[in-house]
Every structure is written in C-alpha cells, then in structure tokens.
Coordinates of C-alpha atoms and ligand atoms in Angstrom, one line a residue:
M1 CA 92.1 98.0 110.2
D2 CA 94.1 100.0 112.9
I3 CA 92.3 101.5 115.7
T4 CA 93.6 103.5 118.6
V5 CA 92.3 103.7 121.8
V6 CA 93.0 106.6 124.0
G7 CA 92.4 105.4 127.9
G8 CA 93.7 102.2 129.4
G9 CA 90.7 101.9 132.3
L10 CA 87.7 99.5 132.4
A11 CA 86.1 101.5 129.0
G12 CA 89.7 101.4 127.3
L13 CA 90.5 97.6 127.9
T14 CA 87.5 96.6 127.1
A15 CA 87.1 98.4 123.5
A16 CA 90.6 97.1 122.5
I17 CA 90.2 93.3 123.3
A18 CA 86.8 93.7 121.2
S19 CA 88.3 95.4 118.7
A20 CA 90.9 92.9 118.5
E21 CA 88.6 89.8 118.1
L22 CA 87.1 91.6 115.5
G23 CA 89.9 91.8 113.5
A24 CA 91.3 94.7 114.2
N25 CA 95.5 95.8 114.9
V26 CA 95.0 98.0 118.2
T27 CA 96.8 100.1 120.0
L28 CA 96.0 101.5 123.3
L29 CA 97.7 105.0 124.9
E30 CA 97.5 105.3 129.2
A31 CA 98.5 108.4 130.1
H32 CA 99.3 107.2 133.7
R33 CA 102.3 104.4 134.1
T34 CA 99.8 102.1 135.7
L35 CA 96.9 100.8 133.7
G36 CA 93.0 100.6 135.4
G37 CA 92.0 104.1 135.9
R38 CA 89.2 104.3 138.6
A39 CA 89.4 100.2 138.9
R40 CA 92.9 101.1 140.3
S41 CA 93.7 99.8 144.0
T42 CA 95.8 100.6 146.4
E43 CA 99.7 98.3 146.8
P44 CA 98.5 96.0 149.6
P45 CA 98.7 95.5 153.0
Y46 CA 95.8 97.6 152.5
V47 CA 94.5 96.8 148.7
A48 CA 91.2 99.4 148.9
N49 CA 89.9 100.0 145.7
D50 CA 90.1 103.5 144.3
G51 CA 86.1 103.5 143.7
P52 CA 84.6 100.3 142.4
H53 CA 83.6 97.7 144.8
V54 CA 81.6 95.3 142.9
L55 CA 80.7 93.6 139.4
Y56 CA 76.7 92.9 139.3
S57 CA 76.6 89.4 137.7
D58 CA 72.9 89.6 136.3
S59 CA 73.5 91.8 133.7
A60 CA 74.6 91.3 129.6
P61 CA 78.3 93.0 129.9
Y62 CA 79.3 90.7 132.9
A63 CA 77.8 88.0 130.5
W64 CA 80.0 89.3 127.6
L65 CA 83.0 89.4 129.7
D66 CA 82.9 85.9 131.5
R67 CA 81.7 84.4 128.2
R68 CA 85.2 85.4 126.8
G69 CA 87.4 84.4 130.2
L70 CA 87.5 88.1 131.7
V71 CA 86.5 87.8 134.4
P72 CA 89.2 86.7 137.1
P73 CA 88.3 84.8 140.3
S74 CA 85.6 86.6 142.3
K75 CA 83.6 85.4 144.9
A76 CA 79.6 86.0 145.5
L77 CA 77.6 87.6 148.8
P78 CA 78.4 84.5 151.6
L79 CA 75.6 83.7 153.8
R80 CA 77.3 85.0 156.5
A81 CA 77.6 87.9 154.8
A82 CA 74.3 88.5 153.7
L83 CA 73.1 88.2 157.6
G84 CA 75.2 90.8 158.3
V85 CA 73.4 93.5 156.2
R86 CA 72.4 96.4 158.1
W87 CA 70.7 100.3 157.2
R88 CA 71.4 103.3 159.2
Y89 CA 67.4 105.0 159.2
R90 CA 66.4 107.5 162.2
D91 CA 70.2 107.4 163.1
R92 CA 69.9 104.1 164.2
I93 CA 71.3 100.7 162.9
G94 CA 69.0 98.2 162.5
G95 CA 67.2 95.8 159.9
P96 CA 66.0 96.9 156.9
P97 CA 63.0 99.8 157.5
S98 CA 59.7 99.1 156.8
P99 CA 59.2 101.6 154.3
V100 CA 61.9 100.3 152.0
L101 CA 60.2 96.4 152.7
R102 CA 57.2 98.3 151.5
A103 CA 58.5 99.3 148.4
A104 CA 60.7 96.4 147.7
A105 CA 57.0 94.7 147.2
R106 CA 56.0 96.9 144.8
R107 CA 57.8 95.4 141.8
G108 CA 54.8 95.9 139.7
L109 CA 55.3 99.5 139.6
R110 CA 57.2 101.6 136.9
A111 CA 58.4 105.3 137.0
P112 CA 58.3 107.8 134.6
H113 CA 61.9 109.6 133.1
D114 CA 60.3 112.7 133.0
Q115 CA 59.4 113.1 136.8
E116 CA 61.5 113.8 139.8
F117 CA 61.9 110.7 141.6
G118 CA 60.9 112.0 144.7
A119 CA 57.7 114.1 143.7
W120 CA 56.9 110.6 141.8
A121 CA 57.7 108.2 145.2
E122 CA 56.2 110.4 147.1
E123 CA 52.6 109.8 145.4
R124 CA 53.0 106.6 145.0
L125 CA 55.1 105.1 148.0
G126 CA 54.5 108.1 150.6
A127 CA 57.0 110.3 151.9
E128 CA 59.1 108.4 154.2
A129 CA 59.7 105.9 151.6
A130 CA 60.4 108.2 149.0
R131 CA 63.3 109.4 151.5
A132 CA 64.4 106.2 152.9
V133 CA 64.6 104.9 149.5
G134 CA 65.7 107.3 147.5
S135 CA 68.5 107.7 150.5
M136 CA 69.6 103.9 150.2
M137 CA 70.2 103.9 146.6
G138 CA 73.8 106.2 147.2
V139 CA 75.0 102.9 147.1
V140 CA 74.7 103.1 143.7
L141 CA 74.1 106.6 142.9
F142 CA 76.8 108.7 144.7
H143 CA 74.6 111.5 144.9
A144 CA 73.3 113.5 147.9
E145 CA 69.9 114.7 145.4
P146 CA 68.1 111.7 144.8
A147 CA 65.0 113.1 145.0
R148 CA 65.5 115.5 142.0
L149 CA 67.2 112.7 139.6
S150 CA 64.7 110.7 136.8
A151 CA 62.2 108.0 139.0
A152 CA 63.0 105.9 136.1
F153 CA 66.3 105.6 136.5
V154 CA 66.4 105.9 141.0
W155 CA 63.6 103.1 141.1
D156 CA 65.2 100.5 138.2
R157 CA 68.4 100.8 139.9
F158 CA 66.4 99.8 143.7
L159 CA 64.6 97.2 141.8
R160 CA 67.7 95.9 140.8
V161 CA 69.6 96.2 144.2
T162 CA 66.6 94.6 145.7
S163 CA 66.0 92.0 143.0
P164 CA 64.9 88.3 144.7
R165 CA 67.9 87.1 142.7
W166 CA 70.4 89.1 145.1
P167 CA 72.9 88.7 145.6
S168 CA 74.4 89.3 141.9
A169 CA 77.4 91.2 143.1
R170 CA 80.9 89.7 142.8
Y171 CA 83.7 90.8 144.7
V172 CA 87.1 90.8 142.5
V173 CA 89.6 88.4 144.5
G174 CA 92.7 91.1 145.5
G175 CA 91.0 94.0 144.4
W176 CA 89.6 95.7 140.8
T177 CA 93.6 95.7 140.4
A178 CA 92.8 91.5 139.4
L179 CA 90.2 92.6 137.0
V180 CA 92.6 95.5 135.6
D181 CA 95.8 93.2 135.6
H182 CA 93.3 90.5 134.1
L183 CA 92.0 92.4 131.4
A184 CA 95.4 93.8 130.6
E185 CA 97.0 90.3 130.2
K186 CA 94.3 89.1 127.6
A187 CA 94.6 92.5 125.6
R188 CA 97.9 91.3 124.8
E189 CA 96.7 88.0 124.1
A190 CA 95.1 89.3 121.8
G191 CA 97.8 91.1 120.0
V192 CA 96.9 94.3 121.5
R193 CA 100.1 96.9 121.9
I194 CA 99.8 98.6 125.1
Q195 CA 102.0 102.2 125.8
T196 CA 101.8 103.7 129.4
R197 CA 103.2 107.1 130.4
N198 CA 101.9 107.7 126.5
R199 CA 99.3 110.8 127.6
V200 CA 97.4 112.1 123.9
T201 CA 97.3 115.7 123.5
E202 CA 95.6 115.6 120.2
L203 CA 93.2 112.9 118.7
P204 CA 95.3 110.5 116.6
E205 CA 94.5 109.5 112.9
G206 CA 92.4 107.0 111.6
T207 CA 90.0 105.2 113.5
A208 CA 90.5 106.4 117.6
I209 CA 88.2 104.7 120.4
V210 CA 88.2 107.5 123.1
A211 CA 88.2 106.2 126.2
T212 CA 88.7 108.9 128.9
S213 CA 86.7 110.9 131.2
L214 CA 84.1 112.8 130.3
D215 CA 86.9 116.1 131.0
S216 CA 89.5 114.4 129.0
A217 CA 87.5 113.6 126.2
R218 CA 86.2 117.1 126.0
A219 CA 89.8 118.8 125.1
L220 CA 90.6 115.8 123.4
L221 CA 88.1 116.5 120.7
G222 CA 87.2 120.0 120.7
D223 CA 83.5 119.9 121.3
A224 CA 82.4 121.8 124.8
S225 CA 79.0 119.8 124.5
L226 CA 80.5 116.8 126.4
T227 CA 78.9 116.9 129.4
W228 CA 76.9 114.9 132.2
E229 CA 75.9 114.8 135.3
S230 CA 77.3 112.4 137.7
G231 CA 78.0 112.3 141.5
H232 CA 80.1 114.4 144.2
T233 CA 81.5 111.7 146.8
L234 CA 83.8 111.3 149.8
M235 CA 85.2 108.5 150.4
V236 CA 87.1 106.9 153.1
D237 CA 88.8 103.7 153.3
L238 CA 89.8 102.1 156.7
G239 CA 92.1 99.7 158.1
L240 CA 90.2 98.4 161.5
R241 CA 91.3 95.7 164.1
R242 CA 89.2 93.0 163.6
R243 CA 85.8 93.4 165.9
D244 CA 83.5 90.3 164.3
R245 CA 80.0 92.1 165.3
D246 CA 80.9 95.1 163.1
P247 CA 78.1 94.8 159.9
F248 CA 78.7 93.4 156.9
L249 CA 77.4 96.5 155.2
V250 CA 75.4 99.8 155.8
F251 CA 73.2 100.9 153.4
D252 CA 72.5 104.8 154.8
S253 CA 68.9 105.1 154.4
D254 CA 69.2 108.9 155.8
G255 CA 71.9 110.6 154.8
C256 CA 72.3 108.5 151.1
G257 CA 76.0 106.3 151.7
F258 CA 77.1 103.2 152.7
L259 CA 79.9 101.2 153.9
E260 CA 81.0 97.8 153.4
R261 CA 83.9 95.7 155.5
Y262 CA 85.5 94.0 152.4
T263 CA 87.2 91.8 154.5
V264 CA 84.7 89.3 155.3
V265 CA 84.2 88.6 151.6
D266 CA 88.2 88.4 151.0
P267 CA 90.7 88.3 154.0
A268 CA 93.5 88.9 152.1
L269 CA 93.0 92.8 151.3
A270 CA 94.3 93.7 155.3
P271 CA 96.5 92.3 157.9
D272 CA 95.4 88.9 159.3
G273 CA 93.6 90.4 162.3
E274 CA 92.6 93.4 160.4
D275 CA 89.6 94.5 158.6
L276 CA 89.5 96.9 155.5
V277 CA 86.4 98.9 155.3
Q278 CA 85.5 101.1 152.6
A279 CA 82.9 104.0 153.1
Q280 CA 81.3 106.7 151.2
L281 CA 78.7 109.5 151.6
P282 CA 77.8 112.2 148.8
V283 CA 78.6 115.7 149.5
R284 CA 76.1 118.2 149.4
P285 CA 75.4 121.3 147.4
G286 CA 77.5 123.7 149.7
E287 CA 78.7 121.5 151.8
S288 CA 82.6 122.1 152.5
R289 CA 85.0 118.8 152.6
A290 CA 85.0 119.4 156.4
E291 CA 81.3 119.0 157.0
A292 CA 81.7 116.0 154.9
T293 CA 83.3 114.5 157.1
A294 CA 81.8 115.3 160.3
R295 CA 78.8 113.5 158.9
M296 CA 80.9 110.6 157.7
E297 CA 82.7 110.4 160.7
A298 CA 79.3 110.6 162.4
F299 CA 77.9 107.5 159.9
L300 CA 80.8 105.5 161.5
D301 CA 80.0 106.3 165.0
L302 CA 76.7 104.8 164.7
A303 CA 77.7 102.3 162.3
L304 CA 81.9 101.1 164.2
D305 CA 81.6 100.8 167.7
G306 CA 85.1 102.3 169.0
W307 CA 86.4 102.7 165.2
R308 CA 88.6 105.2 166.3
A309 CA 90.6 103.5 168.9
R310 CA 90.8 100.4 166.3
G311 CA 92.1 102.2 163.3
T312 CA 95.2 101.1 161.7
W313 CA 94.8 102.9 157.9
R314 CA 93.0 105.8 156.8
R315 CA 92.5 107.4 153.3
D316 CA 90.5 110.1 152.4
Q317 CA 89.0 110.7 149.3
V318 CA 87.0 113.0 147.4
A319 CA 85.2 111.9 144.0
R320 CA 83.5 114.5 142.1
G321 CA 82.1 114.1 138.3
R322 CA 83.6 110.1 138.2
T323 CA 81.0 108.0 139.7
G324 CA 79.2 107.3 136.5
A325 CA 76.1 109.3 134.5
V326 CA 73.1 110.1 136.2
D327 CA 70.0 110.7 134.5
L328 CA 68.1 113.9 135.3
P329 CA 64.6 113.8 135.2
G330 CA 63.5 114.0 131.2
T331 CA 66.5 112.5 130.4
T332 CA 67.5 108.6 130.0
W333 CA 71.1 107.0 129.0
R334 CA 69.8 107.9 125.2
E335 CA 70.2 111.6 125.5
R336 CA 74.0 111.3 127.0
P337 CA 76.7 111.7 125.0
A338 CA 76.8 109.8 121.7
I339 CA 79.2 106.7 121.0
D340 CA 79.7 107.7 117.5
R341 CA 80.9 111.1 116.8
G342 CA 81.5 110.6 113.2
G343 CA 84.8 110.8 111.3
G344 CA 86.2 107.4 112.5
V345 CA 86.5 108.5 116.0
Y346 CA 84.0 107.0 119.2
L347 CA 83.5 107.7 122.5
V348 CA 83.0 104.8 125.2
G349 CA 82.9 105.3 129.2
D350 CA 80.3 105.3 132.1
S351 CA 79.0 108.5 131.5
V352 CA 77.9 107.8 127.1
A353 CA 74.6 106.7 125.4
A354 CA 74.8 103.2 127.1
P355 CA 72.1 101.6 129.4
G356 CA 73.3 99.5 132.4
M357 CA 74.8 100.8 135.9
L358 CA 78.2 102.0 137.1
G359 CA 80.8 100.0 135.0
E360 CA 78.2 98.2 132.9
V361 CA 78.0 101.3 130.7
A362 CA 81.7 101.5 130.6
V363 CA 81.6 98.2 129.2
T364 CA 78.9 98.0 127.1
S365 CA 80.1 101.3 125.3
A366 CA 82.8 100.0 124.7
V367 CA 81.7 96.8 123.0
R368 CA 79.2 98.6 121.0
A369 CA 82.3 101.2 119.9
A370 CA 84.5 98.7 118.8
E371 CA 81.3 96.9 116.7
L372 CA 80.8 100.3 114.8
A373 CA 84.8 101.0 114.5
T374 CA 85.5 97.2 112.7
G375 CA 82.0 97.5 110.8
G376 CA 80.4 95.3 113.7
G377 CA 79.3 92.5 111.4
T378 CA 80.8 89.5 113.1
A379 CA 79.5 90.3 116.7
R380 CA 78.4 87.3 118.9
P381 CA 75.1 87.4 119.6
G382 CA 74.6 88.7 123.1
A383 CA 77.3 90.5 122.9
P384 CA 76.2 93.6 125.3
G385 CA 76.3 96.7 122.6
R386 CA 74.1 95.8 119.9
A387 CA 71.8 93.7 122.1
A388 CA 71.6 96.8 124.5
A389 CA 71.9 99.5 122.7
R390 CA 68.5 98.8 120.6
Ligands
LIG401 C1 83.3 105.8 144.4 C2 82.8 104.8 143.1 C3 82.4 103.6 143.2 C4 82.6 103.3 142.0 N1 81.2 101.6 142.1 C5 81.1 100.7 140.9 C6 80.7 99.8 141.4 O1 80.5 99.0 142.2 N2 80.6 98.8 140.1 C7 81.0 99.0 138.9 O2 80.4 98.7 137.9 N3 81.4 101.0 138.5 C8 81.4 101.2 139.6 N4 82.0 102.1 139.5 C9 82.5 102.8 137.8 C10 83.7 102.7 137.9 O3 84.7 102.5 138.3 C11 84.2 103.4 136.1 O4 82.6 103.0 135.8 C12 85.0 102.6 135.7 O5 85.6 102.4 136.2 C13 85.3 103.7 134.3 O6 86.2 103.2 133.6 P1 86.6 104.3 132.2 O7 87.7 103.3 131.3 O8 85.5 104.5 131.8 O9 87.2 105.3 133.1 P2 88.7 105.7 133.9 O10 88.5 104.4 134.9 O11 88.7 106.9 134.5 O12 89.6 105.9 132.4 C14 90.2 106.5 132.0 C15 91.6 106.2 131.8 O13 92.1 107.3 130.4 C16 93.3 107.7 131.0 N5 93.2 109.6 130.2 C17 93.1 110.1 130.7 N6 93.4 111.1 129.4 C18 94.2 110.3 128.7 C19 94.8 111.2 127.6 N7 94.9 112.4 127.5 N8 95.7 110.2 126.9 C20 95.7 108.6 127.5 N9 94.6 108.1 128.5 C21 94.0 109.2 129.2 C22 93.2 108.0 132.3 O14 94.5 107.9 132.9 C23 92.3 106.2 132.5 O15 93.2 105.2 132.9 C24 82.1 103.4 140.5 C25 83.2 104.9 140.4 C26 83.4 105.2 141.8 C27 84.0 106.6 141.7

C-alpha cells in the first residue's frame, strides 16, 4: 500500500520507517529545506538543540528505536556530571532541597488525574514540597504553573525523573541533528522517498499520516478541535569560556526553569576551552519577553559565576505550544486528539493520544499510526504503539 507522511520531524521519520517496515511504499513530504523539525540543532561551532535535550532510555519508545539500530551513538550521564547536579531553592544554589528529598521518598504515592497538582501535593506533602517539586519539574513541563496541571501528570513525571534507576538520560553525540540524520538515513535505506521544501497545503489522496504540529494539522484537516495545552518557555543558549566549577545541571525549584552544561557530556558541541549551556525558564501568564529575560538572567547570575564576562555566543528563543502536551485536571493522554482521524488519515506527534513524555509521545503515536494504517498484523511484540496504547 502507499502511505504519504506529512512532516519530517521525529514523529514523521519514525512513522515513515515503521510503515516501510510493515510493507508500505512510503513518501515523506517536509516543508522545510532540512528534516528534523524541533529536533534540529544549530550548525557548529555551537551545536545547540532547538529544544530537546535528552532521550530517556527507560521507555518503550526508546527500546523500539534501539532494537532497530535507530539510536545513533549517545552517552549516559558520567558520574562526574551527576555530582554537578544542583538545585536553585530559596534563591540559593545547592544540593537537593529537603522537601524534594522527602517527596522523592514517597514513591508509593499515587496521584489522581482529576485534581490539580498544587492542591493534591499540598495536602500530601505540605505546601513547601508542593511548590519545590512542581517547580523543579519545569525540566520536562516547560510550564510556569505546574500547580494547576493534573496531579497524576506532574507526579508521574517527578517519579520518573527521580527514579532510583536514574540516570536514564542519554545525550546524543553531536546533538539531536545527529539523531535526525541517522533516522533519515535509515528511512532511505528502508525505501522511503523523502522530499524536502514540499509544504503540503491539502491532505494527500489515499492513506496519510499527518506528523506536523497541531496548528498545521488543524489547517490541513480543517478540524478546529485539534488543540491541546502545552508549555510556553524562554530558551537561552550560551557559549561561555569554561569554568570547571560551573554546575552541570541546575533544577530551578523557585522558578520552574533549568540549565544544563552540555559540553560536560559532549565537548565537541562548543569550541575548545568553551562550554555550551542551554537554559530555559517558563514565561508566566501576562509576562512580557523582557520580563522573562530579566528573570532568566537573574537565574544565570545565581548559577554561573561571571557568565556575562565569559560569554562568547548567545541565542534567545521563545517556544509557545511547542513543548509537547500537558494534561489539565480531568484529562489524561487518552483525551488528547485521537491518532485515527477516519478515512485513512492518522495524526501523530507529541500532542496526540499516546502515553509517554515529550518526544516519546511522538515516537509512540508514529508507531501506532503505522500499525493502524497498514493493518498492523506484523508489528513486533513490545512495539510501543500497540503495547503502550492499550
Ligand atoms: C524546549 C524543548 C525541550 C524539549 N526537550 C525534550 C527532551 O529533552 N526529550 C524529548 O524527548 N523531547 C523533548 N522535546 C520535545 C521534542 O522536541 C518533540 O517532542 C519532537 O521534536 C516533536 O517531533 P514532531 O515530529 O512531532 O514535531 P516537529 O518536530 O514539530 O516536526 C513537524 C514537522 O512538520 C513539518 N511541517 C509542518 N507543516 C507542514 C506541512 N504543511 N507540510 C509539510 N511539512 C510540514 C515541520 O516543518 C516539521 O519539520 C522538547 C521540546 C522543546 C521545545
């Protein structure tokens, strides 16, 4: 059968490979001149990811990619780097705050999806822990108000990030562009025809997997209901002359941000003697970009001694509605826009009805769409789509 995949980001490339593996003739159409979408990185000498930072190796989507040789060379967190993990708490930089440690010890707690995280956590863990835990989860939520998200959504991610099996994080060597290049090569080897600079303005005839943002999908499918809550964050990437005492990573338990010194894991991401730091801080409702930038710079002042004088490169961006789905009270991933739109049209990406965190939702939905589009009879056991979507 013939399948057209619209969009060549992580979801589109995965859907194309999975569909080809299941026997389809696949054409992938990408609007931009390069593949990758949000998984692109800047060109050297500063290789800064446009958004994503790590793959989490403790997940079914990672296992699915890994089994097929689709994960390029990557590195786990070195012990030296793990020792450099810090928290911002009450405007000081230090080790894990005690309310966070006490909360992490309550691993048996299960949170409901129909209650706000703030109210639920305050009752179970106390007001201080509710605030510190919610804010530190900015690392995967990219949202200024974790307290008003579903309790289950925030708490499940906290348990995952603080898992005793930590660190599951894998850093792609060469930045996420290396992952995109690797997936594109595997897709071509599997027979997928790839056309870039091809913006699709009408749904293609026949079976189609739409792997664009929800905004583009809403226009393509003519369906105004294709919306979901997502994050809104300021991202600042910095080249800095190296100072070995800089922390490797800072969870911001005051302001929901985080920063990471990527060159500790992959020195080639910046010129010799320099570090690449990526920081993000969610924008508050009604806050201007200048105000968010001032808060970000105050965070950098606390975390990175003398960063202003050491700067060699800087890029500022704002991501709105681009950081994946967040679930409000009363909703779970099951209520998000469905993958199967009827009539041979499927919708994939990180804001659709599939479980997981961030890019995992994109991979899981892509594999599931490929199974549905092709009849799915030959999917291997353990594939994230079928197994995880039950
Ligand atoms: C700040 C930030 C941090 C993140 N951190 C992580 C992380 O640590 N780990 C993780 O797993 N994920 C992370 N993510 C999420 C991850 O980046 C996304 O989940 C993933 O890249 C989404 O891929 P996608 O293919 O669904 O969408 P996209 O990457 O948006 O791809 C959609 C593609 O469709 C194309 N397109 C759009 N419209 C059309 C059209 N009409 N015709 C043809 N093509 C079209 C676009 O050009 C684009 O290439 C982060 C995201 C951000 C913003």
